[in-house]
Short mmCIF file of C-alpha atoms and ligand atoms in Angstrom, two decimals:
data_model
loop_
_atom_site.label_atom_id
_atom_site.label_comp_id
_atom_site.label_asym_id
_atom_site.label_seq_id
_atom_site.Cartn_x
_atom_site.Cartn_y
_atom_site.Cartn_z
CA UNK A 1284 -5.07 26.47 -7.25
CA UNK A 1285 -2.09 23.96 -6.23
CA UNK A 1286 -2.92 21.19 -4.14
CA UNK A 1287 -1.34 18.25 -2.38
CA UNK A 1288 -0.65 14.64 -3.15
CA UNK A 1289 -3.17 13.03 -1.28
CA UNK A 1290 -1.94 9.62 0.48
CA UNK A 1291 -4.11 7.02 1.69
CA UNK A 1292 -4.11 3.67 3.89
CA UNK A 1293 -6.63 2.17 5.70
CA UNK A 1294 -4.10 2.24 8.68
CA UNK A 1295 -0.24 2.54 9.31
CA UNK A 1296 1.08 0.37 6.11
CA UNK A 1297 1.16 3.58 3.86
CA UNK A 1298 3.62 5.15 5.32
CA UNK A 1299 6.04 2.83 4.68
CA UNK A 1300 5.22 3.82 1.01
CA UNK A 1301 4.64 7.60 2.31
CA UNK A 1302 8.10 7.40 3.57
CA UNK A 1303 9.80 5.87 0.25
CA UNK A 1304 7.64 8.61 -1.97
CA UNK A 1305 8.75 12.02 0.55
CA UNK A 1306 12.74 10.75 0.01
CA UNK A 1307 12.02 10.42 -3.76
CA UNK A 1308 9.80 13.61 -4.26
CA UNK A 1309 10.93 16.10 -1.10
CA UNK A 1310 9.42 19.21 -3.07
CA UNK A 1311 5.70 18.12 -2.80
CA UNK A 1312 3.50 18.62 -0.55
CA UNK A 1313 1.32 15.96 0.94
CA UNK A 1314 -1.38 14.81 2.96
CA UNK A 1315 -1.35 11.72 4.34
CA UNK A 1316 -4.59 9.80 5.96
CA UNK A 1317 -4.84 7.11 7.97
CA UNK A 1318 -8.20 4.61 8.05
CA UNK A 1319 -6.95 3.56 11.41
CA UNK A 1320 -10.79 3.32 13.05
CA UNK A 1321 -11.89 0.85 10.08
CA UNK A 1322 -8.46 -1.24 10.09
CA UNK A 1323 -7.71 -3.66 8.79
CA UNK A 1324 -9.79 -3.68 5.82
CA UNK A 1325 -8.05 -7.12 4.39
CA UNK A 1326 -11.04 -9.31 5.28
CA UNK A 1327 -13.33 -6.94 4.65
CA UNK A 1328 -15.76 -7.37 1.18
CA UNK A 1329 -15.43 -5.52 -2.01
CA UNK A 1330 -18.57 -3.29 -1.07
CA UNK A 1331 -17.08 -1.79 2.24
CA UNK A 1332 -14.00 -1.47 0.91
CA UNK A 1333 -15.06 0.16 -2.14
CA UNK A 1334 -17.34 2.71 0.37
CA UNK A 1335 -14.20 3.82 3.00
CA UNK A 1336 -11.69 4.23 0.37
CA UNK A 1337 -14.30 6.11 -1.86
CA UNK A 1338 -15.08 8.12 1.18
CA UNK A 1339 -11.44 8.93 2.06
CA UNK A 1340 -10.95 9.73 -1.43
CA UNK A 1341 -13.96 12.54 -1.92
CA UNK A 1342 -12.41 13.39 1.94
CA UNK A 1343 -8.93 14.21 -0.33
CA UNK A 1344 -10.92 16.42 -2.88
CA UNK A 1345 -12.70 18.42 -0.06
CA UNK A 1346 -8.95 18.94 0.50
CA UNK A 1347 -8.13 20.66 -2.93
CA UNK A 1348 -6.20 17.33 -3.75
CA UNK A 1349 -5.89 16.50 -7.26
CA UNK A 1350 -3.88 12.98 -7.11
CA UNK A 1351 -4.20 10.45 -4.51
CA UNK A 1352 -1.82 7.73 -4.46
CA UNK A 1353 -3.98 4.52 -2.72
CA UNK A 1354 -1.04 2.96 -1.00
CA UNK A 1355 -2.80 -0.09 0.54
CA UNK A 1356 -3.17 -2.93 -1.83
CA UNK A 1357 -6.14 -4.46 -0.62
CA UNK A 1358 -8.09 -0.79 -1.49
CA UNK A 1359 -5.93 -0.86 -4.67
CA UNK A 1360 -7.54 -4.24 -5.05
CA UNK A 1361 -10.42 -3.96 -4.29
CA UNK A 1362 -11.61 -0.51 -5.05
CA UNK A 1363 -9.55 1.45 -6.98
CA UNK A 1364 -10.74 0.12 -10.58
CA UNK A 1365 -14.40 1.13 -9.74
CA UNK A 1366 -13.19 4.48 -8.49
CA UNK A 1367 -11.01 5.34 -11.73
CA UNK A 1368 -14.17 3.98 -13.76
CA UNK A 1369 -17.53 4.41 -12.37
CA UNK A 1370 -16.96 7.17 -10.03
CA UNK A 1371 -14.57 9.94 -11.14
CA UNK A 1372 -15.80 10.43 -14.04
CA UNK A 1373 -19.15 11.68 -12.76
CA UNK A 1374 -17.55 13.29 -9.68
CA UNK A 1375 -14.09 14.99 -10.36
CA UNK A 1376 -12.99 13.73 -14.25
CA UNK A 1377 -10.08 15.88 -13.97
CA UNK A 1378 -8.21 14.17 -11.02
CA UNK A 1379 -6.63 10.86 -10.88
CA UNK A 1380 -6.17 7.94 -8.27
CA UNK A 1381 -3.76 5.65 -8.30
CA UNK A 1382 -3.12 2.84 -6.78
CA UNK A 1383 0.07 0.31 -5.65
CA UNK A 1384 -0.40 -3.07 -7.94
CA UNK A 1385 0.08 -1.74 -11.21
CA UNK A 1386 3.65 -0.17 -10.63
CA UNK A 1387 4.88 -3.30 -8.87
CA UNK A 1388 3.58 -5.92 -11.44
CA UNK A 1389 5.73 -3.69 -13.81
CA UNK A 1390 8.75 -4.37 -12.99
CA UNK A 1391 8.56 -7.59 -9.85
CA UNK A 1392 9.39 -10.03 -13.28
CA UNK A 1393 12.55 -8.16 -13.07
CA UNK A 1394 13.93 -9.23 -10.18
CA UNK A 1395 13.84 -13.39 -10.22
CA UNK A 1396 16.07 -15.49 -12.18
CA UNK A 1397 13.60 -18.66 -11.98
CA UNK A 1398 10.68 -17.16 -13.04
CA UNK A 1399 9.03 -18.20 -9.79
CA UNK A 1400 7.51 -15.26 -8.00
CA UNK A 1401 5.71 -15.14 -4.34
CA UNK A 1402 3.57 -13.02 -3.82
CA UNK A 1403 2.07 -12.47 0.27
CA UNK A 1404 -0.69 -10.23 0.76
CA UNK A 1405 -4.46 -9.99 3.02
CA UNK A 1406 -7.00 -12.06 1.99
CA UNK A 1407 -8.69 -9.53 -0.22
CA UNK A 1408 -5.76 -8.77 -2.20
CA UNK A 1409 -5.18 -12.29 -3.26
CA UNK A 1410 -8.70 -13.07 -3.69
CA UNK A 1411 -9.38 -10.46 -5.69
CA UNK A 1412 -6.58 -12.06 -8.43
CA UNK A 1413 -4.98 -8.50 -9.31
CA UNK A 1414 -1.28 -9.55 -8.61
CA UNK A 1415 -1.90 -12.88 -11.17
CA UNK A 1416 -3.65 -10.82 -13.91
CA UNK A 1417 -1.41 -7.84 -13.85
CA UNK A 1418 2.10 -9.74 -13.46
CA UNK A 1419 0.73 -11.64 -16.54
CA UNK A 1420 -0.05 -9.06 -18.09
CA UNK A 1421 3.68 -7.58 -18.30
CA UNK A 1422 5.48 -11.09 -17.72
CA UNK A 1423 3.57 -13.67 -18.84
CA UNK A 1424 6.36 -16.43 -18.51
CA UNK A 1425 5.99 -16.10 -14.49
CA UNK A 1426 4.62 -18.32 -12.50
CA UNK A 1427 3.03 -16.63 -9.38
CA UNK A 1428 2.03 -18.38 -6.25
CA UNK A 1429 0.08 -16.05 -4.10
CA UNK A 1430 -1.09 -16.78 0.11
CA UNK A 1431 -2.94 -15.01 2.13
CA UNK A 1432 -1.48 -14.06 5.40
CA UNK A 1433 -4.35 -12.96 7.39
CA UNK A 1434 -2.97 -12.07 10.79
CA UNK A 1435 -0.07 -9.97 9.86
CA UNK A 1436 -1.40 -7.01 9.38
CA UNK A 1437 -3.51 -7.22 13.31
CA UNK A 1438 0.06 -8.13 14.55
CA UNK A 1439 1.51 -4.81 13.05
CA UNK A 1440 -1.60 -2.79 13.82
CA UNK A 1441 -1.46 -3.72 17.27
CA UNK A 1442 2.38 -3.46 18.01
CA UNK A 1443 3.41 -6.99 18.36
CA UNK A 1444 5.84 -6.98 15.35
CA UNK A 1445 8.39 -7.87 17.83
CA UNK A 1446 6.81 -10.42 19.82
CA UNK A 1447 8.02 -13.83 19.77
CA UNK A 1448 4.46 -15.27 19.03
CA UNK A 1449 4.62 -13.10 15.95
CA UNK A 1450 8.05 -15.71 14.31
CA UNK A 1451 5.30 -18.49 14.82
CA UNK A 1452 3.16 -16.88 11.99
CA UNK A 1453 6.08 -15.50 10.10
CA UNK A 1454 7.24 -18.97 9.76
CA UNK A 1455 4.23 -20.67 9.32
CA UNK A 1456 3.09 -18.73 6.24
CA UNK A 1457 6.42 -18.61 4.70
CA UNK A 1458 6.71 -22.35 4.60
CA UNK A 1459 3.68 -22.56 3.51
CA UNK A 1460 4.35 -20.28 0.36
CA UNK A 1461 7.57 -22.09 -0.28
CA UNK A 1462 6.06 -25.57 0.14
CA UNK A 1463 3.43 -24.23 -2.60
CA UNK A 1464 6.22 -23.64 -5.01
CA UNK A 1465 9.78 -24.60 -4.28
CA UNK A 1466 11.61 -22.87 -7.06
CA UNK A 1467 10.59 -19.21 -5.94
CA UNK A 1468 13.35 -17.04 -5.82
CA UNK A 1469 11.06 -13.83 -5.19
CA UNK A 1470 8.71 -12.74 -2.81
CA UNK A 1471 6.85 -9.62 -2.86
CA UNK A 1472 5.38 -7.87 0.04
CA UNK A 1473 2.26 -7.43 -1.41
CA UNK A 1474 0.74 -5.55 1.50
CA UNK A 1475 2.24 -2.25 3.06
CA UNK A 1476 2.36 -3.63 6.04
CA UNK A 1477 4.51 -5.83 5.99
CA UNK A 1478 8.43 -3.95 5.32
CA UNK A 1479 7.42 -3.88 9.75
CA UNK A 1480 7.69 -7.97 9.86
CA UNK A 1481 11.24 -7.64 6.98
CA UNK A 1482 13.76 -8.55 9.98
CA UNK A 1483 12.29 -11.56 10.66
CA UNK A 1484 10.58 -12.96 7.44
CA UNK A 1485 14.86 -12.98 6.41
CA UNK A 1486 15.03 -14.61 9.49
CA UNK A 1487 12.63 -17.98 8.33
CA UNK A 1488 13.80 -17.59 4.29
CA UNK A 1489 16.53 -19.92 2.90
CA UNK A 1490 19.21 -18.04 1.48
CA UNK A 1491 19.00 -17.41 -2.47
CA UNK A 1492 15.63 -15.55 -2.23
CA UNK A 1493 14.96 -11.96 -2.18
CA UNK A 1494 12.55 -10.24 -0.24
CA UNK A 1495 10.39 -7.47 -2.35
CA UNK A 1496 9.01 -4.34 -0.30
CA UNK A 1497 7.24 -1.85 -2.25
CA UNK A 1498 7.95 1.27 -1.10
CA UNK A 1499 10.71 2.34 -3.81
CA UNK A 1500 9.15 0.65 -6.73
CA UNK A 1501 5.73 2.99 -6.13
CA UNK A 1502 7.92 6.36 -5.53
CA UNK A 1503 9.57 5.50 -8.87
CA UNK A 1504 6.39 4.74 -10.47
CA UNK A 1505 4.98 8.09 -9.36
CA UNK A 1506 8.42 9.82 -10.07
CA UNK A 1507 7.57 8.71 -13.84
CA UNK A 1508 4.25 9.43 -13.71
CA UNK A 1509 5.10 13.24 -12.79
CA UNK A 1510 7.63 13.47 -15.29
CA UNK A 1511 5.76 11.98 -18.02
CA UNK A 1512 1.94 14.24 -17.37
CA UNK A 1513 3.21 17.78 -16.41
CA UNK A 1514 -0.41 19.14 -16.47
CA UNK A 1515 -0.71 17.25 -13.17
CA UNK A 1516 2.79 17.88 -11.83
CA UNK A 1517 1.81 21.80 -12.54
CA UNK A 1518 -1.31 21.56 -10.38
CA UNK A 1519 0.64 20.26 -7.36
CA UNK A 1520 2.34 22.90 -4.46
CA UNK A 1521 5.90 22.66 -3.78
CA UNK A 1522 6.58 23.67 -0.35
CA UNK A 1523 7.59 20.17 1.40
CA UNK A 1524 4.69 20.36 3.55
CA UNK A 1525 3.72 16.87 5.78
CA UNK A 1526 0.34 16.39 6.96
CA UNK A 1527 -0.83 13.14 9.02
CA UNK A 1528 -4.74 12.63 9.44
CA UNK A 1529 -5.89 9.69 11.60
CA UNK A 1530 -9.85 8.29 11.92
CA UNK A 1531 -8.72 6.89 15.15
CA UNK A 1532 -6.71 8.57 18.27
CA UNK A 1533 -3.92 10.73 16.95
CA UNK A 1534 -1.88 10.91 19.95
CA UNK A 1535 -2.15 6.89 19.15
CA UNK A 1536 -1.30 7.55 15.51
CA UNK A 1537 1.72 9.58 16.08
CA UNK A 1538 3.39 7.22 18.45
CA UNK A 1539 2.97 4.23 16.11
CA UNK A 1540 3.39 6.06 12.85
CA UNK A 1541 7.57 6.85 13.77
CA UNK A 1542 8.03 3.25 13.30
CA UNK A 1543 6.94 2.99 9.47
CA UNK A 1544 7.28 6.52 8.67
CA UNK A 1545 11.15 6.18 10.25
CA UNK A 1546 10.77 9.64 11.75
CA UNK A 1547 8.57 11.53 14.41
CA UNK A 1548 4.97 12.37 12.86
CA UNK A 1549 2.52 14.75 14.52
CA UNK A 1550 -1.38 13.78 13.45
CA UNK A 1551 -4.71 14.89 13.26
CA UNK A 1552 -8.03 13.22 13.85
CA UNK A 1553 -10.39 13.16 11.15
CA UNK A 1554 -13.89 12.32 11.87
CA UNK A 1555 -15.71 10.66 8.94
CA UNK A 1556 -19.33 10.19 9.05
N1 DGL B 1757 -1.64 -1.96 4.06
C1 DGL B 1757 -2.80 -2.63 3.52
C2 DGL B 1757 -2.44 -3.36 2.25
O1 DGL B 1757 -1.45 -3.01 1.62
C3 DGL B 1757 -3.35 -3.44 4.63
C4 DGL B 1757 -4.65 -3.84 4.49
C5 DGL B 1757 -5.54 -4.01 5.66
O2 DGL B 1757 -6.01 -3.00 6.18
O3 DGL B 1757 -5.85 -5.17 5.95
O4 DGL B 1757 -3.12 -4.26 1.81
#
């Protein structure tokens, strides 16, 4: 039977990716869900994150879904290896999960000139090290100075991306990062939450360094990915179909969502036990 691409955040952040991967790939269909009730999971410990995502994830295969893209880092941090390795194989060995770090350590080396990469995400992401293991991996001659940035994500969760309180932290963990490591010419949004904050992070940067959002590097990735295992791309229905699940208020969900989704979404609530 053909199924959906499942898509999964623990809030609104994956629809900035969501929105990047429909313009890439129009002929899918997908599913897209929405952790809002549990958000944000960035200070949250491996164990809990590992159990929602997990959830969510078996939630997709109730759906008939046979990939799920994880498009939150943190999960993609914190969860997604034990997923690919201790639990799919004993639950559904034929589907796949991926996740958001991978494809962007791939190619972020690619982009600076001084080999001086920043890289901002929630406390779990940079805690958990991925970023610095898998950017070595592929470009070991960078030198990657990561910070945490705790409070952005509750500033775009709860709408206040435009208030002026919200340049205060913008500022104060961007000259932070660049007082860290002067000669960074790069930073990457590691968290897909924060395209929201874009306008004014250029706002507080010097000029001379780029600002890395994720969205277009992932639908590539996945683009690739499609192209290159067409036993999966075969199991997947074409009609262009959009579906938005929330675990929190949908009429909520669907007023918020037009923001990072960049057009009108209508949602669904999903109650998880
Ligand atoms: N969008 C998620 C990420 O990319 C945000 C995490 C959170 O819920 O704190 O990490």
């Amino acid at each position: 039977m053909l199924s959906p691409i499942g898509v999964f955040d623990s809030g609104y952040g994956g629809l900035t990716v969501f929105k990047s991967i429909v313009a890439a790939l129009p002929q899918y269909d997908y599913i897209y869900l929405g952790d809002n009730a549990r958000a944000p999971y960035g200070n949250r410990s491996f164990e809990t994150v590992h159990e929602y995502t997990l959830q969510c994830v078996e939630w997709f295969f109730e759906q008939g879904c046979e990939l799920v893209i994880i498009a939150c880092n943190t999960a993609s941090a914190k969860a997604l290896r034990t997923i690919q390795q201790q639990d799919l194989p004993g639950i559904a060995p034929e589907k796949r999960v991926l996740g958001v770090i991978r494809p962007t350590a791939e190619v972020i080396g690619n982009y600076s000139k001084t080999r001086h990469v920043g890289v901002l995400g929630t406390r779990g992401t940079v805690n958990s090290q991925s970023y610095l293991i898998e950017i070595n991996k592929f470009f070991p001659d960078i030198k990657v100075e990561q910070l945490a940035c705790p409070l952005w994500v509750p500033i775009v969760e709860y709408g206040e991306y435009n208030s002026e309180g919200t340049d205060f932290f913008v500022k104060k963990y961007l000259d932070q990062l660049l007082a860290a490591d002067k000669d960074i010419d790069t930073i990457l949004l590691a968290c897909t939450h924060y395209p929201i904050l874009m306008e004014k992070i250029k706002k507080y940067l010097p000029t001379g360094i780029s600002v890395i959002a994720q969205g277009d590097i992932v639908a590539e990735s996945l683009k690739d990915y499609l192209h290159r295992h067409p036993e999966m791309e075969n199991r997947i229905s074409k009609g262009g179909k959009l579906s938005f699940y929330t675990t929190d208020d949908p009429s909520d969900f669907s007023e918020h969502a037009t923001l990072f989704f960049g057009r009108p979404v209508e949602a669904q609530h999903l109650h998880l036990q």
